[in-house]
mmCIF file of C-alpha atoms and ligand atoms in Angstrom:
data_model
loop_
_atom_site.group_PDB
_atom_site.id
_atom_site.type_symbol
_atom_site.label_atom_id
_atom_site.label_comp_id
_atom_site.label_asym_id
_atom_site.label_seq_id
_atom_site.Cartn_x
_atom_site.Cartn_y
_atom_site.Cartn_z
ATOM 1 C CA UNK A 1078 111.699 96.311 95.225
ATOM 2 C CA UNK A 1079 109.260 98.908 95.141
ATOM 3 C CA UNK A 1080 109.769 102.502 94.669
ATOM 4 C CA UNK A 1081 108.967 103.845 98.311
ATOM 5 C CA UNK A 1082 107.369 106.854 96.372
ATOM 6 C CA UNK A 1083 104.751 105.336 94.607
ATOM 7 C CA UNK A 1084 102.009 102.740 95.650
ATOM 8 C CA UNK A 1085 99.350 103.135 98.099
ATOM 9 C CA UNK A 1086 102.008 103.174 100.689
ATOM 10 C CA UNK A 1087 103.211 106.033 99.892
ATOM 11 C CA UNK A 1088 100.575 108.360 100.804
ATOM 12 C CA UNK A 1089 100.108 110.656 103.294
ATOM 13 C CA UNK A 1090 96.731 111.877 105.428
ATOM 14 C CA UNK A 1091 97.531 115.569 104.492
ATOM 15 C CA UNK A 1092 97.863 114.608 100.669
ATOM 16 C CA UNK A 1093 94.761 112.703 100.689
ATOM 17 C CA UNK A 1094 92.768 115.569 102.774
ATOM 18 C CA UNK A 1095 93.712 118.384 100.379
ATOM 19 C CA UNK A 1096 92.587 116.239 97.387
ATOM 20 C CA UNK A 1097 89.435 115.546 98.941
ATOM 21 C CA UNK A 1098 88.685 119.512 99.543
ATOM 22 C CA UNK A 1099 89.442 119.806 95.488
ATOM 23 C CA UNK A 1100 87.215 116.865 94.809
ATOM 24 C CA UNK A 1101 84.578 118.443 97.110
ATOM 25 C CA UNK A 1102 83.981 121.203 94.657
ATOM 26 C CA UNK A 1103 83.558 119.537 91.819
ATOM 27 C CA UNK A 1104 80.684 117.886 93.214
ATOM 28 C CA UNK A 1105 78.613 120.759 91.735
ATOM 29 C CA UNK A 1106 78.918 119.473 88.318
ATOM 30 C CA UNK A 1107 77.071 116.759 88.919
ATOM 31 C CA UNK A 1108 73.641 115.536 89.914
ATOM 32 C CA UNK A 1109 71.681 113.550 92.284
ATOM 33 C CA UNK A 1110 69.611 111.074 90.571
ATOM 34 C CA UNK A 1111 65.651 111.642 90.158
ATOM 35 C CA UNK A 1112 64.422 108.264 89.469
ATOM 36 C CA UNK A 1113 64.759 106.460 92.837
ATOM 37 C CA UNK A 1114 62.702 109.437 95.345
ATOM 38 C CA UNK A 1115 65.288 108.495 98.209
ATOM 39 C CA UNK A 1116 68.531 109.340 96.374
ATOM 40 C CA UNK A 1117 66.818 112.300 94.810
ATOM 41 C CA UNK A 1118 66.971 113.752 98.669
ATOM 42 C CA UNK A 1119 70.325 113.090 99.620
ATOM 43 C CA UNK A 1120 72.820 116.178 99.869
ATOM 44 C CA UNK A 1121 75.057 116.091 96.946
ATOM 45 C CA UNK A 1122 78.207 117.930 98.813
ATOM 46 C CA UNK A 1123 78.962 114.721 100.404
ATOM 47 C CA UNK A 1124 82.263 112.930 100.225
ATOM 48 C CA UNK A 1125 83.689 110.174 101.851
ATOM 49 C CA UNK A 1126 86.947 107.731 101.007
ATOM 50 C CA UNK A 1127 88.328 104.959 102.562
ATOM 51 C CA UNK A 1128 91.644 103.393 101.821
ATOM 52 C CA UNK A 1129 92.532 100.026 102.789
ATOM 53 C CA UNK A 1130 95.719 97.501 102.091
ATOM 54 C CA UNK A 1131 95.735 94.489 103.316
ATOM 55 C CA UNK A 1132 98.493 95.017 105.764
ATOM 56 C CA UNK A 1133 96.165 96.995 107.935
ATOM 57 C CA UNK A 1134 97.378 100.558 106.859
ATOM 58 C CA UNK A 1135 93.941 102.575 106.138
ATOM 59 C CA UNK A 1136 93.345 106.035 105.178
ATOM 60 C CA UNK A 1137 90.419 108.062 105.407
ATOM 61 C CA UNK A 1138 88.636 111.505 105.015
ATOM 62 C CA UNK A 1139 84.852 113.624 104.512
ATOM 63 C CA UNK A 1140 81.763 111.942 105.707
ATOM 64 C CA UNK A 1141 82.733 108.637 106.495
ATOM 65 C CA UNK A 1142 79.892 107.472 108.763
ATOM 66 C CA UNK A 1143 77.411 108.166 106.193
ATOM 67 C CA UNK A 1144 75.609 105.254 105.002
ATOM 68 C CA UNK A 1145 74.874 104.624 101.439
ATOM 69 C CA UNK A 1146 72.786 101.891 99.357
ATOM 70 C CA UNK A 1147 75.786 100.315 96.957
ATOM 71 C CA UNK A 1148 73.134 100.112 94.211
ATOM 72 C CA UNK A 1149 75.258 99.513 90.679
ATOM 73 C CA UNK A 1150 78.775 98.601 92.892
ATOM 74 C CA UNK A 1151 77.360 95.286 94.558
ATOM 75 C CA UNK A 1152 77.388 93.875 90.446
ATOM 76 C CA UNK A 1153 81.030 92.478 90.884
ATOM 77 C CA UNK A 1154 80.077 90.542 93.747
ATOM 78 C CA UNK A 1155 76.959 88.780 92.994
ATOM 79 C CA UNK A 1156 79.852 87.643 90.137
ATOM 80 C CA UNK A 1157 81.979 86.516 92.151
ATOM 81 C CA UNK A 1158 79.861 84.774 94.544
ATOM 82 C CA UNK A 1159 78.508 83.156 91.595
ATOM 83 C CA UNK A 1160 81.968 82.307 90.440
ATOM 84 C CA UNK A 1161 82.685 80.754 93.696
ATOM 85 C CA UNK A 1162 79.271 78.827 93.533
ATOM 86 C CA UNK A 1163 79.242 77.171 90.338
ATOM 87 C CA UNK A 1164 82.707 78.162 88.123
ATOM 88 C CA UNK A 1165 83.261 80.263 85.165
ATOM 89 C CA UNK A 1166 82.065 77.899 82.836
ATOM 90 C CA UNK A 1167 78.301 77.815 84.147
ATOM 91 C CA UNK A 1168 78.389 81.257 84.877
ATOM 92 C CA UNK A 1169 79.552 82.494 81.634
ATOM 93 C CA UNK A 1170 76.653 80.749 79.513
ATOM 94 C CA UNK A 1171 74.538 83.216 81.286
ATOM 95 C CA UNK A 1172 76.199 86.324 80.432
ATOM 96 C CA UNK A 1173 78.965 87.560 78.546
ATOM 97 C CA UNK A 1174 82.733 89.580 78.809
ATOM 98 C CA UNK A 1175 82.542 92.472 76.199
ATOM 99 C CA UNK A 1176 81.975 95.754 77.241
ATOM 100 C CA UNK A 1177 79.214 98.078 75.963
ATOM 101 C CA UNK A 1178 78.719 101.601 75.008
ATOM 102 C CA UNK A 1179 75.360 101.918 76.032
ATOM 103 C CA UNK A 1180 73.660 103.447 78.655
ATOM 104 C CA UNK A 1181 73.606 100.713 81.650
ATOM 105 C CA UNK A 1182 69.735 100.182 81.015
ATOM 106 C CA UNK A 1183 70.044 100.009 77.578
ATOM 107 C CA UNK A 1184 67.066 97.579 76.083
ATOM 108 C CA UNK A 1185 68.933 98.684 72.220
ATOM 109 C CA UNK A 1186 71.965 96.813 73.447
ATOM 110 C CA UNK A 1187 70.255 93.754 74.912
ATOM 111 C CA UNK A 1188 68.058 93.672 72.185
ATOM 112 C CA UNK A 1189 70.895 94.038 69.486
ATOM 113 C CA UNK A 1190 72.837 90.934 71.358
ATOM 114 C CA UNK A 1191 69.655 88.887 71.238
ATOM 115 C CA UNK A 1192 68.991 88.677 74.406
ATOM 116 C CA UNK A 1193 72.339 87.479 76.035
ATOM 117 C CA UNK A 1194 73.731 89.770 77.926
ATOM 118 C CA UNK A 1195 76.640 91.878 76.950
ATOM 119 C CA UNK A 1196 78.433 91.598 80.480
ATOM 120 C CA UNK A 1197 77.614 91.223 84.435
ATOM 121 C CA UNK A 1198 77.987 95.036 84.929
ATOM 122 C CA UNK A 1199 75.063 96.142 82.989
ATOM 123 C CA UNK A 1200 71.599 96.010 84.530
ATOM 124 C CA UNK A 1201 70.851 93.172 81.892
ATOM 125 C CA UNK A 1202 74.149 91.121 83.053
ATOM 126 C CA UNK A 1203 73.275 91.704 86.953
ATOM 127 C CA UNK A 1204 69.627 90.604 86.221
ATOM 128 C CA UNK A 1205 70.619 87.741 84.404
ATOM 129 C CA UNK A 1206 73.295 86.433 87.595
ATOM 130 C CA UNK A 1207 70.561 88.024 90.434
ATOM 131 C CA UNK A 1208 68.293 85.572 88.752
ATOM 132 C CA UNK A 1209 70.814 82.637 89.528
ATOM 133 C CA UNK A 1210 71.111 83.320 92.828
ATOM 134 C CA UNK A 1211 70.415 80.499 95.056
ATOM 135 C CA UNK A 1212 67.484 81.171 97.176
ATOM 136 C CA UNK A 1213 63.302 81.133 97.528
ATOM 137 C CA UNK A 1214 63.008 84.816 96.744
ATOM 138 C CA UNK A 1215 64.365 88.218 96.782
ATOM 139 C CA UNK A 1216 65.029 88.706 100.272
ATOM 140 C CA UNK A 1217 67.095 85.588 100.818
ATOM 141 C CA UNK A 1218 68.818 85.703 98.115
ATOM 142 C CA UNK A 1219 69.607 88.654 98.775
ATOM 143 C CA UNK A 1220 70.607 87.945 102.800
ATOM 144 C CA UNK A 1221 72.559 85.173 102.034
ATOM 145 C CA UNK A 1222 75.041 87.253 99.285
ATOM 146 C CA UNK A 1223 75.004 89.372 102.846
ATOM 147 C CA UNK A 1224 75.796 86.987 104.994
ATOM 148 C CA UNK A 1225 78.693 85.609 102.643
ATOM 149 C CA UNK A 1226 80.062 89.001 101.908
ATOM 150 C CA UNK A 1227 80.073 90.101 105.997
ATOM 151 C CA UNK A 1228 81.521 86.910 107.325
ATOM 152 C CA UNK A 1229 84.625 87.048 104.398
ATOM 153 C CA UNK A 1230 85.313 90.642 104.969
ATOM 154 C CA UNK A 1231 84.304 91.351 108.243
ATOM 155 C CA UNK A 1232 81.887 94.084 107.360
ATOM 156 C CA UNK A 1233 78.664 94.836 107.923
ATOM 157 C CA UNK A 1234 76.504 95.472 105.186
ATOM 158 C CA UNK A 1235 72.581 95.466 105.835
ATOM 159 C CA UNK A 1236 69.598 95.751 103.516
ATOM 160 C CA UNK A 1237 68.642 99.517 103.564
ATOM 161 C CA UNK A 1238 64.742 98.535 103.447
ATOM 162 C CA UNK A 1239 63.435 102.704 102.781
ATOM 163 C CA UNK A 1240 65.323 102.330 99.880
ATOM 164 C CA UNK A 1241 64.065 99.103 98.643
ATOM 165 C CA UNK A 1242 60.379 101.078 99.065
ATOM 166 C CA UNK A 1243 61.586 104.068 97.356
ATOM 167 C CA UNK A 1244 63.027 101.786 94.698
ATOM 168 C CA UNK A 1245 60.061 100.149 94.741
ATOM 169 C CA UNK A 1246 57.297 103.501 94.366
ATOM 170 C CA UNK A 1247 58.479 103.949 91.092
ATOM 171 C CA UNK A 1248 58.257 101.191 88.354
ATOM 172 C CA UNK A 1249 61.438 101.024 86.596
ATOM 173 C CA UNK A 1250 60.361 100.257 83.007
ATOM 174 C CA UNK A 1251 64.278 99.788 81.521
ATOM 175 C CA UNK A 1252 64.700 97.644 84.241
ATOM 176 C CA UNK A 1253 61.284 95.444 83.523
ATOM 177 C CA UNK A 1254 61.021 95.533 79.753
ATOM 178 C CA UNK A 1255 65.217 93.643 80.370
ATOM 179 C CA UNK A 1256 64.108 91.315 82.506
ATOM 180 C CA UNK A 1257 60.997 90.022 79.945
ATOM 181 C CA UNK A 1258 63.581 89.962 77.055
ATOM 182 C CA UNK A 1259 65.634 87.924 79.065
ATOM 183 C CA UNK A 1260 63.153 85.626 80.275
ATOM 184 C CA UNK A 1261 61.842 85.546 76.113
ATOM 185 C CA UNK A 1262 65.280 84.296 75.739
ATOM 186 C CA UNK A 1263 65.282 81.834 78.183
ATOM 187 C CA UNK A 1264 67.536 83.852 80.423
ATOM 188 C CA UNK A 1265 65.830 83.248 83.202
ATOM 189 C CA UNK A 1266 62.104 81.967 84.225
ATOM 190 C CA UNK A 1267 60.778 83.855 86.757
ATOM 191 C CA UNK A 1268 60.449 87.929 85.843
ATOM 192 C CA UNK A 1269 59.435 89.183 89.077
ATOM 193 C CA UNK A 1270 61.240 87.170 91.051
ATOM 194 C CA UNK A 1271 64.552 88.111 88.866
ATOM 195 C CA UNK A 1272 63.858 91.497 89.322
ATOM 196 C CA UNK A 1273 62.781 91.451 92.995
ATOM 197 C CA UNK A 1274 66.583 89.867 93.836
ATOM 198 C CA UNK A 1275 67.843 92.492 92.159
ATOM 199 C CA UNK A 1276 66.675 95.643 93.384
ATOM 200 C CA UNK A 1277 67.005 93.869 96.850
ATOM 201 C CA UNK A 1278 71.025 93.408 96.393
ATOM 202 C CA UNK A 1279 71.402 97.173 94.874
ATOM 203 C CA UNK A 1280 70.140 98.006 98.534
ATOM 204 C CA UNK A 1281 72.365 96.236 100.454
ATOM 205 C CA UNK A 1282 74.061 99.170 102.006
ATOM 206 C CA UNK A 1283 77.294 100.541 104.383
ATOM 207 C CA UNK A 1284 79.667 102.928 105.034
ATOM 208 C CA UNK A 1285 83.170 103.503 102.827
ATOM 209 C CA UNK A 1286 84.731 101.099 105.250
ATOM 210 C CA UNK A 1287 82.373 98.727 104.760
ATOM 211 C CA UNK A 1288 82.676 99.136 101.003
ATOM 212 C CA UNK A 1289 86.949 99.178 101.010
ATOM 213 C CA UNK A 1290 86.582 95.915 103.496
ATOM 214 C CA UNK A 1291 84.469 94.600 100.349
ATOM 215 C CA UNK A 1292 87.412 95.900 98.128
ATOM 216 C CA UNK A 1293 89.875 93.463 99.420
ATOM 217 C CA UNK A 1294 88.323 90.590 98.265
ATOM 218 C CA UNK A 1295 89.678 91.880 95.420
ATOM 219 C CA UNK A 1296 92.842 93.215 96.065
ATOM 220 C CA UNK A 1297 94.654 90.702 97.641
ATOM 221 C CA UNK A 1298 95.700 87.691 95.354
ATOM 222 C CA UNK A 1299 94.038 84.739 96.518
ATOM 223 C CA UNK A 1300 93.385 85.634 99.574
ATOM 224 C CA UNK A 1301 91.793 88.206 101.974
ATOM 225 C CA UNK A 1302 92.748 91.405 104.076
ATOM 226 C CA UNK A 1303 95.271 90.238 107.212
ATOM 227 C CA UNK A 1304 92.502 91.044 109.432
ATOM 228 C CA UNK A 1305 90.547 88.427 108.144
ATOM 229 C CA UNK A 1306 92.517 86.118 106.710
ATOM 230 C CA UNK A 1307 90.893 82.880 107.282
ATOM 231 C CA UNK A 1308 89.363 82.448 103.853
ATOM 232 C CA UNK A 1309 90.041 82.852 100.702
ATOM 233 C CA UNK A 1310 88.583 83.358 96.984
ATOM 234 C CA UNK A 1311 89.576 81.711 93.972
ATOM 235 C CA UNK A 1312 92.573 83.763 92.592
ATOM 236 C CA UNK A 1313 91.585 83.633 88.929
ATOM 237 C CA UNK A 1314 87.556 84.442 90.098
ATOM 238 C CA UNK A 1315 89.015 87.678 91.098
ATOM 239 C CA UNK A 1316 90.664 88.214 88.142
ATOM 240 C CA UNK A 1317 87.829 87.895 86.298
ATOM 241 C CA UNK A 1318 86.081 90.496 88.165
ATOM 242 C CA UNK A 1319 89.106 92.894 88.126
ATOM 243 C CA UNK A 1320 88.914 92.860 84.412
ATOM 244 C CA UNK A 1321 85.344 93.244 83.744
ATOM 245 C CA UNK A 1322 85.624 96.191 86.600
ATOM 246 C CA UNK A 1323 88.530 97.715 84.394
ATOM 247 C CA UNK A 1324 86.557 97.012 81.172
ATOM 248 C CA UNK A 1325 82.955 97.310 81.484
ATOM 249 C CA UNK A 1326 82.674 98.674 85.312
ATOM 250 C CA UNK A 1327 82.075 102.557 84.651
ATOM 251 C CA UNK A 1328 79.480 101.637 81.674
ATOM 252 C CA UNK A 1329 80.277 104.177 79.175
ATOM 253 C CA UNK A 1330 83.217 105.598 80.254
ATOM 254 C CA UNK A 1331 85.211 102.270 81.093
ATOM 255 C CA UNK A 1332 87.862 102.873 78.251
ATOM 256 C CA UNK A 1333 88.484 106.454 78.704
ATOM 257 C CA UNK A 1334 88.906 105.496 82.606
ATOM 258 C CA UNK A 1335 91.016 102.918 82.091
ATOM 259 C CA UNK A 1336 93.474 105.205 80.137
ATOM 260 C CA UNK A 1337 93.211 107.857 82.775
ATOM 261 C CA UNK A 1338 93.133 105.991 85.965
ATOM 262 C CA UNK A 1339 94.015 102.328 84.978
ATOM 263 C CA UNK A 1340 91.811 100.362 87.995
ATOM 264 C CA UNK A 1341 89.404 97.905 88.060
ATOM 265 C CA UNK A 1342 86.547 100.189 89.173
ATOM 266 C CA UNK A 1343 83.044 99.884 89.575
ATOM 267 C CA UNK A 1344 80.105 103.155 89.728
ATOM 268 C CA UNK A 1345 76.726 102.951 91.519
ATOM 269 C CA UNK A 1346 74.251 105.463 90.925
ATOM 270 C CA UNK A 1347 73.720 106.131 94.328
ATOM 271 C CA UNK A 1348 77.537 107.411 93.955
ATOM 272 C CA UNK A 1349 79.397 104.570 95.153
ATOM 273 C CA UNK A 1350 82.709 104.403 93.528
ATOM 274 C CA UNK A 1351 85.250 101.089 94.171
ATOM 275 C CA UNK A 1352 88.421 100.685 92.449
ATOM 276 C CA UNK A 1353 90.816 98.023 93.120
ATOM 277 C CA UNK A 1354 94.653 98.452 93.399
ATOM 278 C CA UNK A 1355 95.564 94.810 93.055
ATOM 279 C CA UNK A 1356 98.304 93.309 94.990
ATOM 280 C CA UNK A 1357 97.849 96.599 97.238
ATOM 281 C CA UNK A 1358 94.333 97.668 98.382
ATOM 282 C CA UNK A 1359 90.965 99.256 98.079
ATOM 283 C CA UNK A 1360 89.619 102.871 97.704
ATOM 284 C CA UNK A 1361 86.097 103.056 98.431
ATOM 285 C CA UNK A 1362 84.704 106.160 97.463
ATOM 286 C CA UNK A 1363 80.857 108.353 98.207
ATOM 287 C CA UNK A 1364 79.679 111.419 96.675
ATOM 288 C CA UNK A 1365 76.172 111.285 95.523
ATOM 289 C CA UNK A 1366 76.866 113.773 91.958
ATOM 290 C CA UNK A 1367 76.400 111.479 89.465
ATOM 291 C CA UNK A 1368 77.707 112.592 85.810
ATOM 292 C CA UNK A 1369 75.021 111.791 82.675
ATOM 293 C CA UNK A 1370 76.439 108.138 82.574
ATOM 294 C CA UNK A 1371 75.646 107.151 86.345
ATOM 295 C CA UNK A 1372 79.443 107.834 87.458
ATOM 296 C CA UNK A 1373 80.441 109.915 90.851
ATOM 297 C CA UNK A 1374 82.062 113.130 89.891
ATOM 298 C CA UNK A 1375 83.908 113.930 92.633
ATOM 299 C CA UNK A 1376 84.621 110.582 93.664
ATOM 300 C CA UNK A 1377 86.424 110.083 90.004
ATOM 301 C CA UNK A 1378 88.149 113.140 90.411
ATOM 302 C CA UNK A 1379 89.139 111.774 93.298
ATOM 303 C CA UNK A 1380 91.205 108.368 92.008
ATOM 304 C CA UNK A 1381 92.418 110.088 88.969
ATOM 305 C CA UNK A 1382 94.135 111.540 91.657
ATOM 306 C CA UNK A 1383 95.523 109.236 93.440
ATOM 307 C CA UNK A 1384 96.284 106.996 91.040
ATOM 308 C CA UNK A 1385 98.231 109.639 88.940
ATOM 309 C CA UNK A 1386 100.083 110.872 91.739
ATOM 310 C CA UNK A 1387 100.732 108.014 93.344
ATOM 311 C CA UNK A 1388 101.059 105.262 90.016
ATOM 312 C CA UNK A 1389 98.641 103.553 90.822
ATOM 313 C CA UNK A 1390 97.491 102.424 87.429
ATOM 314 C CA UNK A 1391 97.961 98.431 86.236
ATOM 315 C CA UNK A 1392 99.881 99.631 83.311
ATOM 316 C CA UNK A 1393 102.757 101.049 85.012
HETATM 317 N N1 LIG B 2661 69.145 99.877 90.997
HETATM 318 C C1 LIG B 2661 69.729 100.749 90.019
HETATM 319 C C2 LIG B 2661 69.013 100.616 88.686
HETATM 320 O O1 LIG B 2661 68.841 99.564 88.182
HETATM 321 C C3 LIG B 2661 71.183 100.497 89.905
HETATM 322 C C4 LIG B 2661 71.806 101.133 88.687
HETATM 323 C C5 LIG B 2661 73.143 101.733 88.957
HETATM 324 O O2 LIG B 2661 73.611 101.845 90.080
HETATM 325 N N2 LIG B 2661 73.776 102.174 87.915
HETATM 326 O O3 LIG B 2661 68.617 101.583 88.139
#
């Protein structure tokens, strides 16, 4: 039996308020980023978490009706909608399972791999599956990953389309010069079209809730959150994602954050944090000040909280 003083169960609304007024403040040690205009405008004192098990308990505190593009956090499930769609096998010749230490636009590390991609959570890996999405073009692609990922979780992401222009106004040149070396390695045939799907499915966008309702696809083994409980995803699909979350999902930083908090997690620029307490829940996290490697301050702060406090971490 469990411990009734550790697990997610264990906390309490007061805990998780007072940790969230420390996490607040460290949000000044961190930045917004400058290279999409839209989330150069956003306030960086925001904070929002949302906690989620799949027995219905939930937890939550800050700003959480604030909506947010998922950017970099929406990688682990074009994977596992993949997974679902055509297996590990096929999806696997595409891209690989080794994490990098690299920057996640790095062209060096694509380059160095010869042009197969070192994993899905890198902007190389997520071109290289956003480019095997099924699909006409970028927009429905794009919808139907929506569609899937609403109707299993009961959430209700929708494509934030002022960010898709504001990602748009600026050419992303890490972003471009990956997809060419891809398609020079046969990674995929269409450039624009590869790239299109993918800046489409970074804007897909919600609120915390909508992002911890994501979270227990996750979570739960084999199955869904009790409040939605009438499908559910391959068991050892999501533990492929939960490992290359825990391995490659904070870029950089992934080891030193897997000795710290111990989570699958996964960062998006736009400071979108998920981290996955299997067997338990979801913590969906959103505070725009990013650190130098694309990772939420605060919102890290945050789970090494939580999970330290509460022993959270897969390790024990
Ligand atoms: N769309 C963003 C980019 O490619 C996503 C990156 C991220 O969230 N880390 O730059």
């Amino acid at each position: 039996m469990r411990d009734s003083s550790v697990g997610l169960n264990a906390l309490t609304q007061a805990e998780l308020s007072a940790w969230v007024d420390q996490a607040r403040v460290r949000t000044q040690w961190g930045r917004v980023p400058d290279y999409i205009p839209l989330l150069a405008q956003v306030d960086a004192n925001v904070l929002a978490v949302k906690i989620e098990t799949g027995v219905g308990q939930e937890w939550s505190a800050g700003e959480k009706s604030q909506r947010f593009a998922l950017m970099s956090v929406i990688k682990p499930f074009v994977l596992l909608f993949l997974l679902e769609q055509s297996g590990a096998e096929e999806v696997f010749k595409h891209v690989g399972m080794e994490p990098s230490d690299q920057p996640f636009h790095s062209l060096t590390q694509l380059s160095s791999d010869r042009g197969h991609p070192r994993n899905p959570m890198i902007n190389s890996g997520a071109i290289a599956l956003a480019a095997r999405l099924p699909g006409r073009d970028g927009f429905s692609r794009c919808e139907r990953l929506r569609q899937w990922l609403n109707k299993l979780t009961n959430s209700h992401l929708v494509l934030d389309r002022r960010m898709l222009e504001s990602v748009r106004s600026l050419s992303n040149e890490s972003n471009r010069a990956i997809a060419k070396m891809l398609a020079q390695a046969g990674k995929l045939d269409r450039v624009e079209v590869a790239l299109d799907t993918y800046n489409h499915v970074c804007c897909l966008s919600g609120t915390v809730e909508d992002l911890a309702r994501l979270g227990s696809l996750l979570a739960q083994p084999g199955a869904i959150s009790s409040s939605y409980p009438q499908r559910v995803v391959t068991r050892s699909h999501q533990r492929i994602v939960n490992a290359l979350m825990l391995t490659c999902g904070l870029y950089e930083a992934s080891g030193q954050f897997a000795v710290r908090i111990g989570l699958p997690i996964k960062s998006g620029v736009s400071g979108a944090l998920l981290a996955i307490v299997p067997h338990q829940g979801a913590i969906a996290c959103y505070s725009p000040a990013i650190d130098a490697m694309g990772n939420s301050v605060a919102g890290l702060f945050l789970l090494e909280k939580l999970a330290n406090s509460l022993h959270l971490s897969v390790f024990g």
